[in-house]
Tab-separated table of C-alpha atoms in Angstrom:
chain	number	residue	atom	x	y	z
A	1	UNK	CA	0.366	-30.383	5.888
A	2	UNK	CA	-3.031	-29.385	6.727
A	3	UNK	CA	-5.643	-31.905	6.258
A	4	UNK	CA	-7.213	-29.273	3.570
A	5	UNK	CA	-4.152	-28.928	1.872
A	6	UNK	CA	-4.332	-30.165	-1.761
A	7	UNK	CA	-0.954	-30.635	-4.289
A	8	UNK	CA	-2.037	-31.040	-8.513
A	9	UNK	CA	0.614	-31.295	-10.873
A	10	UNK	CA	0.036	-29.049	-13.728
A	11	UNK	CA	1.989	-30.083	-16.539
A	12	UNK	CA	5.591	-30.871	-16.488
A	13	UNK	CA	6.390	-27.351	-14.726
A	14	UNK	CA	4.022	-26.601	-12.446
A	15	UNK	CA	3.058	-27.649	-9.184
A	16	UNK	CA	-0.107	-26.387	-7.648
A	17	UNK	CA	-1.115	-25.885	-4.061
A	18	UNK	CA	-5.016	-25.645	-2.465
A	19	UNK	CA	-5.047	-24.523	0.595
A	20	UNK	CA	-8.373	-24.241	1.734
A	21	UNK	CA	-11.963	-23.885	-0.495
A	22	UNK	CA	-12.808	-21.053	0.460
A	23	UNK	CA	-10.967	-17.406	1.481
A	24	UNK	CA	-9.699	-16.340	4.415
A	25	UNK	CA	-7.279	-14.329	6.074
A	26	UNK	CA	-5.950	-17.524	8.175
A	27	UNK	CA	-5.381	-19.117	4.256
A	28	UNK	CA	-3.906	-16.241	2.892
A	29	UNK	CA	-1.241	-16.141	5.591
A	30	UNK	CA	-0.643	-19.729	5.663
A	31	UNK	CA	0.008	-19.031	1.324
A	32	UNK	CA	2.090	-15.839	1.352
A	33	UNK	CA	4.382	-17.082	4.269
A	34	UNK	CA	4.584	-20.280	2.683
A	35	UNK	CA	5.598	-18.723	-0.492
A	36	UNK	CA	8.200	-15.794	1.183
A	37	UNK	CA	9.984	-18.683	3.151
A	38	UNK	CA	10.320	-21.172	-0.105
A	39	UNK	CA	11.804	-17.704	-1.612
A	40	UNK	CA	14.236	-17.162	1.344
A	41	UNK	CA	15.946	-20.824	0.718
A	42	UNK	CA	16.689	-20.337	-2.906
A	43	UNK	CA	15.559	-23.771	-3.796
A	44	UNK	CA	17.624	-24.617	-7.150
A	45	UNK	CA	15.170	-25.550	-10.006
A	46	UNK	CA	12.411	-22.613	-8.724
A	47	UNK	CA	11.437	-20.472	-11.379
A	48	UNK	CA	8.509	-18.625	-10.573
A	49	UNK	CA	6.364	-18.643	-7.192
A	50	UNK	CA	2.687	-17.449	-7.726
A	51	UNK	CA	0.781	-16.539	-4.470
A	52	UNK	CA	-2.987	-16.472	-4.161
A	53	UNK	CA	-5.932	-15.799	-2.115
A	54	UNK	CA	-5.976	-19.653	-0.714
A	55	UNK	CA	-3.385	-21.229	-2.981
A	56	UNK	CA	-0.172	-20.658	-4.895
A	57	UNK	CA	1.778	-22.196	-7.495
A	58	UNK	CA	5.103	-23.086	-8.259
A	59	UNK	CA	7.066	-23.396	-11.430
A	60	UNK	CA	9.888	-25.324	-11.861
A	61	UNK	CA	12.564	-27.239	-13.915
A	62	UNK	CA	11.778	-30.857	-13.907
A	63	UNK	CA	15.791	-31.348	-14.682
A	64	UNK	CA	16.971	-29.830	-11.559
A	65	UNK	CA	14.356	-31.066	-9.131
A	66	UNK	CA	11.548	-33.062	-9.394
A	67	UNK	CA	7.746	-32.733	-8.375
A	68	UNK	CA	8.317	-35.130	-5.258
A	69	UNK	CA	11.006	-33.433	-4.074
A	70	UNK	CA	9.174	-29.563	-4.753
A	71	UNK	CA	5.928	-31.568	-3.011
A	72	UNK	CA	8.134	-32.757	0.080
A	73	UNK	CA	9.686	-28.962	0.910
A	74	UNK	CA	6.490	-27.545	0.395
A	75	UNK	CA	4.949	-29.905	3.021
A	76	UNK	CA	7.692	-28.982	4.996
A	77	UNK	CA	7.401	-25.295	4.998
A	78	UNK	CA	3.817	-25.445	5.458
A	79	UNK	CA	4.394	-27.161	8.372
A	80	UNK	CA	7.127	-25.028	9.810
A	81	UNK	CA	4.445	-21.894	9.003
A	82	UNK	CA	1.803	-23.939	11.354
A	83	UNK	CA	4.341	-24.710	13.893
A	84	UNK	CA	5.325	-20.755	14.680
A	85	UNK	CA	4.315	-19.306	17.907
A	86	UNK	CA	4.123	-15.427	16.074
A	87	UNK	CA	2.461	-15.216	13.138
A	88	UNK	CA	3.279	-12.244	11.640
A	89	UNK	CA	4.391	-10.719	7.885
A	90	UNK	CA	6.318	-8.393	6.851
A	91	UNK	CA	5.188	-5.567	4.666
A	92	UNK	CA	3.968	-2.375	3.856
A	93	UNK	CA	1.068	0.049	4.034
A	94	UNK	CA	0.245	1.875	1.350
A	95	UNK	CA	-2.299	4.808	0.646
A	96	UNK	CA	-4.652	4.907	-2.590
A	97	UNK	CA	-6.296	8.152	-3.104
A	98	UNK	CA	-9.840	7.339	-4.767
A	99	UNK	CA	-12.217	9.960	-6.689
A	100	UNK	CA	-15.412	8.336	-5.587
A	101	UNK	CA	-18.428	8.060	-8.024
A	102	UNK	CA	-16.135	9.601	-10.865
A	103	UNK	CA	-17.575	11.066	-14.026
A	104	UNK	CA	-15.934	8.514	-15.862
A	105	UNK	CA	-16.965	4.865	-14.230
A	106	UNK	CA	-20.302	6.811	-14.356
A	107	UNK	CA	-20.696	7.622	-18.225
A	108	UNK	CA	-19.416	3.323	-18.497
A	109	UNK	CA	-21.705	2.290	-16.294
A	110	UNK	CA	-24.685	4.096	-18.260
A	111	UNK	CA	-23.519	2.564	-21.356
A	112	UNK	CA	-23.598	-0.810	-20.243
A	113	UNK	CA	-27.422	-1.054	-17.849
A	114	UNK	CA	-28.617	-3.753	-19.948
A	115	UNK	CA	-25.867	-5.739	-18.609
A	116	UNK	CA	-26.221	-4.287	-14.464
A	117	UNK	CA	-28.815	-6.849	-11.886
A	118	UNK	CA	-30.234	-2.950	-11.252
A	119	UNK	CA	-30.621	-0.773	-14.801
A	120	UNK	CA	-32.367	1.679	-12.861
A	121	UNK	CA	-29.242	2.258	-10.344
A	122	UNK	CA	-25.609	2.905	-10.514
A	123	UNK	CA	-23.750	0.584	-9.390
A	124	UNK	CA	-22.238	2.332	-6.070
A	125	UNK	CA	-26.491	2.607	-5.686
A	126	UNK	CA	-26.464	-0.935	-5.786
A	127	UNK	CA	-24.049	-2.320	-3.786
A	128	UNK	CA	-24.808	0.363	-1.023
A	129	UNK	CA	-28.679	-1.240	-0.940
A	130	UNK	CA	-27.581	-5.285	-1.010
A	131	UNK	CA	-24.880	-4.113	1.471
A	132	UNK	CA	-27.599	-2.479	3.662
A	133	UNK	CA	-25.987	0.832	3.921
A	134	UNK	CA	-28.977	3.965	3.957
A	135	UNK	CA	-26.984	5.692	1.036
A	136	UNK	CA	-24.105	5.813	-1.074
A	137	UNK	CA	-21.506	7.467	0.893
A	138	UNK	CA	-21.962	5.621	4.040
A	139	UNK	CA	-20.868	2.609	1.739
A	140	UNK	CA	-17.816	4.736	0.591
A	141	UNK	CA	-16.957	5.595	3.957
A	142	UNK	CA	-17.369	1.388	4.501
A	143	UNK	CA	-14.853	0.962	1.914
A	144	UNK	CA	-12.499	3.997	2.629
A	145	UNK	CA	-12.138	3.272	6.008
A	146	UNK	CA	-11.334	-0.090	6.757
A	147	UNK	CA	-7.591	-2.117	5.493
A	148	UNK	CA	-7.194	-4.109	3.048
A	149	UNK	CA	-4.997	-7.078	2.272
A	150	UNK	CA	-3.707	-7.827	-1.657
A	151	UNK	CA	-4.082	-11.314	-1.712
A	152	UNK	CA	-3.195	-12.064	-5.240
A	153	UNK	CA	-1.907	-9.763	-8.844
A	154	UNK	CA	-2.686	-10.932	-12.057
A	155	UNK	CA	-5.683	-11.259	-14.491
A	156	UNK	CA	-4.266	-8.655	-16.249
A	157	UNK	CA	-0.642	-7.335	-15.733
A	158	UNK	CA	-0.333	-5.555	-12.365
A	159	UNK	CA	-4.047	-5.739	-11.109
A	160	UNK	CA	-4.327	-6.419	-7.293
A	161	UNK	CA	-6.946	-8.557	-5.971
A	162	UNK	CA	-7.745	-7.195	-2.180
A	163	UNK	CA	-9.673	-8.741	0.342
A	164	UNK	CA	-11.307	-6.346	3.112
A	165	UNK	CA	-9.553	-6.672	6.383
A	166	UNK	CA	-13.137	-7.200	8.774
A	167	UNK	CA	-14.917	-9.895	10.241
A	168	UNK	CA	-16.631	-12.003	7.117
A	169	UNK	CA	-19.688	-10.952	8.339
A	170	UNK	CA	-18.888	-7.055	7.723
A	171	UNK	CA	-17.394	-7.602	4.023
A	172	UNK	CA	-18.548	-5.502	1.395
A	173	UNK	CA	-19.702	-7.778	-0.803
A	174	UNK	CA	-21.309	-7.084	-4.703
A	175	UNK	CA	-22.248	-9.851	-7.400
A	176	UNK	CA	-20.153	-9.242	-10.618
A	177	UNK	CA	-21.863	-7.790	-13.743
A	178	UNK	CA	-24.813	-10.522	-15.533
A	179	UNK	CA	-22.786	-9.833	-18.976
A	180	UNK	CA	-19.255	-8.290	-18.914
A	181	UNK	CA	-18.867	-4.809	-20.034
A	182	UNK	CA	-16.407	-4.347	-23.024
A	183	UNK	CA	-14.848	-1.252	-21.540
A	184	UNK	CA	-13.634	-0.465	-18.143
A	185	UNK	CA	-11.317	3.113	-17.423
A	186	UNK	CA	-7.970	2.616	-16.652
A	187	UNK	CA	-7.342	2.508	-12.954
A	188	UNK	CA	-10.970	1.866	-12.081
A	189	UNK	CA	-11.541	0.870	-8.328
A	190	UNK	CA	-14.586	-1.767	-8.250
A	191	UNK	CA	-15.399	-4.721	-6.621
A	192	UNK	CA	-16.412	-8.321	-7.364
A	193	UNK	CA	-17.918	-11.109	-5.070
A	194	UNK	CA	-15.880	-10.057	-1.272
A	195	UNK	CA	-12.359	-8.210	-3.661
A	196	UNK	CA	-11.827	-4.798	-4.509
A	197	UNK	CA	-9.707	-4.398	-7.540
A	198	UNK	CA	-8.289	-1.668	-9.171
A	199	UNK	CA	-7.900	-2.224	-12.935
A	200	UNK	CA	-3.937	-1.273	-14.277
A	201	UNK	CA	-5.113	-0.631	-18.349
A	202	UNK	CA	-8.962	0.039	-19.516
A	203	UNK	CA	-10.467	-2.773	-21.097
A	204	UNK	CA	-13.058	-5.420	-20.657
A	205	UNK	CA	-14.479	-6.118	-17.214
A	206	UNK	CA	-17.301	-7.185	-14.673
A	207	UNK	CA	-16.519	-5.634	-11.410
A	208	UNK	CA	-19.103	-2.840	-10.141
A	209	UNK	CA	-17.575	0.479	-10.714
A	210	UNK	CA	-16.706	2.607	-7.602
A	211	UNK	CA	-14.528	5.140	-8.371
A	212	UNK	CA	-11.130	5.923	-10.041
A	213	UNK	CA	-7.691	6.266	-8.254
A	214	UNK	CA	-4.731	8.779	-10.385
A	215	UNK	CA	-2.529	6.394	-8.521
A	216	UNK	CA	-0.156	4.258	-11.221
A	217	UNK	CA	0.134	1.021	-10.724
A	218	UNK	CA	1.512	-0.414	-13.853
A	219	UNK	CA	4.171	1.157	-15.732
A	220	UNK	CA	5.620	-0.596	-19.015
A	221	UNK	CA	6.869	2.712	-20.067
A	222	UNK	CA	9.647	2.844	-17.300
A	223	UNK	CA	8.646	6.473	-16.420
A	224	UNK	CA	7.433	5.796	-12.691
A	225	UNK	CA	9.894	5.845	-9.780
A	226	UNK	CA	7.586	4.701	-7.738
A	227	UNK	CA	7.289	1.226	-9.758
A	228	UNK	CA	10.539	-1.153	-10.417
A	229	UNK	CA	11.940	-2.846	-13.290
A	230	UNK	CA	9.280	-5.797	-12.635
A	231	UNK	CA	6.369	-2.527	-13.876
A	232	UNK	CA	4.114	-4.067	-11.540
A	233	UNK	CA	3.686	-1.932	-8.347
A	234	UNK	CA	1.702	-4.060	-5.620
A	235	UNK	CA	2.623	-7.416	-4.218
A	236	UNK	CA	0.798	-10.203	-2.407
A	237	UNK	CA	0.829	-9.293	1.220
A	238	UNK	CA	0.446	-5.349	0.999
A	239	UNK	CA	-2.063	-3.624	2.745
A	240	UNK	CA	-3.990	-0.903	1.309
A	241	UNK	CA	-6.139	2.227	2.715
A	242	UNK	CA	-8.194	4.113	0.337
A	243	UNK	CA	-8.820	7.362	1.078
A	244	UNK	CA	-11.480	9.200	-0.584
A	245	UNK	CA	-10.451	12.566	-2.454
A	246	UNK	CA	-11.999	15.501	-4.295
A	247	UNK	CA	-12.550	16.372	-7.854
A	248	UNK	CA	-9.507	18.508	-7.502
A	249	UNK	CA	-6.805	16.415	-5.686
A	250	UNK	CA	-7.695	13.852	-7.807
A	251	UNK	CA	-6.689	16.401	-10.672
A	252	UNK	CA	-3.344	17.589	-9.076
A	253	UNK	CA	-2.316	14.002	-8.246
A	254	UNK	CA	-2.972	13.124	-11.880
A	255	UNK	CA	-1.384	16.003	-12.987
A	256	UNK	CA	1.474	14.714	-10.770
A	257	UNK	CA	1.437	11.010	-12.383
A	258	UNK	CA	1.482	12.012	-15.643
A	259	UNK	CA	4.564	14.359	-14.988
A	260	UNK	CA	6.250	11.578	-13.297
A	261	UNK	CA	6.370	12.887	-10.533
A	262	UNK	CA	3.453	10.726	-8.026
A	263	UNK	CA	4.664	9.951	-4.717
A	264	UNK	CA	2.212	6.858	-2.972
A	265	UNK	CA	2.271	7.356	1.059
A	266	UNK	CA	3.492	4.347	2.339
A	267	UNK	CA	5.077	3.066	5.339
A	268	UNK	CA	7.009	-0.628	5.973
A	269	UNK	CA	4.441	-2.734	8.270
A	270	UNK	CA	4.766	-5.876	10.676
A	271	UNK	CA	1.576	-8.082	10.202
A	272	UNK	CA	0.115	-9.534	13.660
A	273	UNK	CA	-2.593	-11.967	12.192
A	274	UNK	CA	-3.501	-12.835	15.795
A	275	UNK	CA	-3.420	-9.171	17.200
A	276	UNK	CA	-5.997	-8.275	14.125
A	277	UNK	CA	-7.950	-11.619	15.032
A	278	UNK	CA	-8.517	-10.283	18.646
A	279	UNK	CA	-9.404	-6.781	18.015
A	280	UNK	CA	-9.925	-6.082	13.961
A	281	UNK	CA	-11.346	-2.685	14.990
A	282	UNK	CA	-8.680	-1.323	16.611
A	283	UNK	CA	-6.552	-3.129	14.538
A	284	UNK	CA	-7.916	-1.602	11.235
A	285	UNK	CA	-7.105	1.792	13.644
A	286	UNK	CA	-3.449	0.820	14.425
A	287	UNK	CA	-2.806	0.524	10.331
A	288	UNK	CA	-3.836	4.039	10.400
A	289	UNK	CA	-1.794	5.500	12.872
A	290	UNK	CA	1.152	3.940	11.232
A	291	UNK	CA	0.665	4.979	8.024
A	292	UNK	CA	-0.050	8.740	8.898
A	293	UNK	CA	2.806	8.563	11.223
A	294	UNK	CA	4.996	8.713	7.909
C-alpha cells in the first residue's frame, strides 16, 4: 500500500479505496489493474467492483467476508500492481465519430447564456480562448487528435468519464457551467474541468457543449449489437479517438444506429503506461496506427 492510499468503510457493504487526491494516469492504472486482478481471483463475498479516476469501490457481503479481510487482499493486490516490472493493460481502442459544433448543442447552448462564464460566446468559443487556441477548430483538432483514456462510467447509466491522454500541461481543460442547464441532447460530447464526456440520454447537465456523436452508447432497448446484455457500451480502461465528421456522415451513421445496424471501429489494445510516459506523442501516434490498421 502506497503511503497515499486511503480505505473508508461505507456502510455495512461497501468498502472504499483513495488512491491519490488528485488524477492521473499513474492513479488510474494503479485503480483499474487493481480492480481487473481482484476480478480475476473470484474473491467469494464480491458483489460489485466500481473503478474510478483515482479510486474504486467494492461491494460486498459482510456474511461471507468481512471488511478486514476485503481491506487485507486489497493491500495485497495493490502491492503486487506496484511490484510488476511491465505495466501494461489490456484493452481496446475504439473510434467515436463526432459532428463538431452541431446545430443541436448550439440551439441549447443559446437557450441557456445566462447560465455560460461567456454569454457573448459559444461554448467551443470559450474553451478554445481559456485553452489558448487562435480559433475554434484548432481546439477541435486538439481534441480530435489526441487518445483518450475512460477512467470511470456512471453519473448517469452508461456515461464515460475520459481523461485526455497528454502531458497535464497540454489538457484541454474548461470550467463547468455557473448554473446547470436543464437540458442537454442525447449523446452530447462536452467537457468538464480536464474530462470529456459524452452524455448516454438528454437531460440536465453542466459540461460545455462540443459536439454530438450518432454513436450509441446505451441501449436499454436491447436493439444494439454492438452493446451487451449489461446496455452499457464503454468500460473503465478503454481508449477512445474522436474523429471529427461532416454534416452528412454524421447523418448516414445515424441513419445506421437507428436501423440497428452501427458498427464502432475498434481494435483490442495492449496498454504500455511507461512506453506512453516516455514518448506520449508518438505514443498518441501508435494508438492510431493500430486502430486504422483494423
Amino acid at each position: 500500500m502506497t503511503a497515499t492510499t486511503r480505505y473508508s468503510q461505507a456502510g455495512d457493504e461497501f468498502l472504499f479505496v483513495e488512491l491519490s487526491e488528485e488524477m492521473t494516469l499513474e492513479a488510474f492504472f494503479r485503480s483499474i489493474s487493481i480492480t481487473q486482478r481482484l476480478r480475476d481471483i473470484a474473491l467469494a463475498g464480491i458483489i460489485e467492483i466500481c473503478p474510478a479516476n483515482a479510486s474504486y469501490q467494492v461491494r460486498y457481503n459482510p456474511d461471507e467476508i468481512s471488511a478486514n479481510e476485503l481491506q487485507h487482499r486489497l493491500v495485497a493486490l495493490e502491492q503486487e500492481v506496484a511490484s510488476q516490472e511491465s505495466r501494461t493493460l489490456e484493452t481496446r481502442v475504439i473510434e467515436v465519430p463526432v459532428l463538431y459544433n452541431d446545430p443541436w448543442t448550439h440551439e441549447t447552448l443559446l437557450r441557456f447564456r445566462e447560465h455560460h462564464q461567456d454569454p457573448s460566446a459559444t461554448d467551443l468559443e470559450y474553451a478554445a480562448r481559456i485553452n489558448g487556441y487562435d480559433t475554434v477548430d484548432a481546439l477541435i483538432d486538439a481534441h480530435s487528435a489526441t487518445p483518450w483514456f475512460v477512467s470511470m462510467v456512471g453519473f448517469v447509466a452508461g456515461l464515460p468519464f475520459m481523461y485526455q491522454m497528454v502531458p497535464r500541461e497540454r489538457q484541454i481543460q474548461v470550467p463547468k457551467y455557473l448554473r446547470p442547464r436543464t437540458d442537454t441532447p442525447k449523446q452530447t460530447v462536452g467537457i468538464g474541468g480536464c474530462f470529456s464526456v459524452i452524455y448516454s440520454v438528454r437531460g440536465a447537465g453542466g459540461y460545455q457543449m462540443f459536439g454530438v456523436t450518432p454513436m450509441p452508447i446505451y441501449d436499454p432497448t436491447g436493439e444494439q449489437p454492438h452493446i451487451d446484455g449489461s446496455m452499457i457500451y464503454f468500460r473503465p480502461g478503454d481508449i477512445v479517438k474522436h474523429r471529427a465528421v461532416n454534416r452528412d456522415e454524421y447523418d448516414a451513421l445515424l441513419i445506421a444506429a437507428e436501423k440497428g445496424e452501427f458498427k464502432p471501429r475498434i481494435s483490442p489494445f495492449t496498454f504500455d503506461l511507461d512506453a506512453f510516459n516516455q514518448d506520449p506523442d508518438g505514443y498518441a501516434r501508435h494508438v492510431k496506427e493500430v486502430l486504422y490498421e483494423h
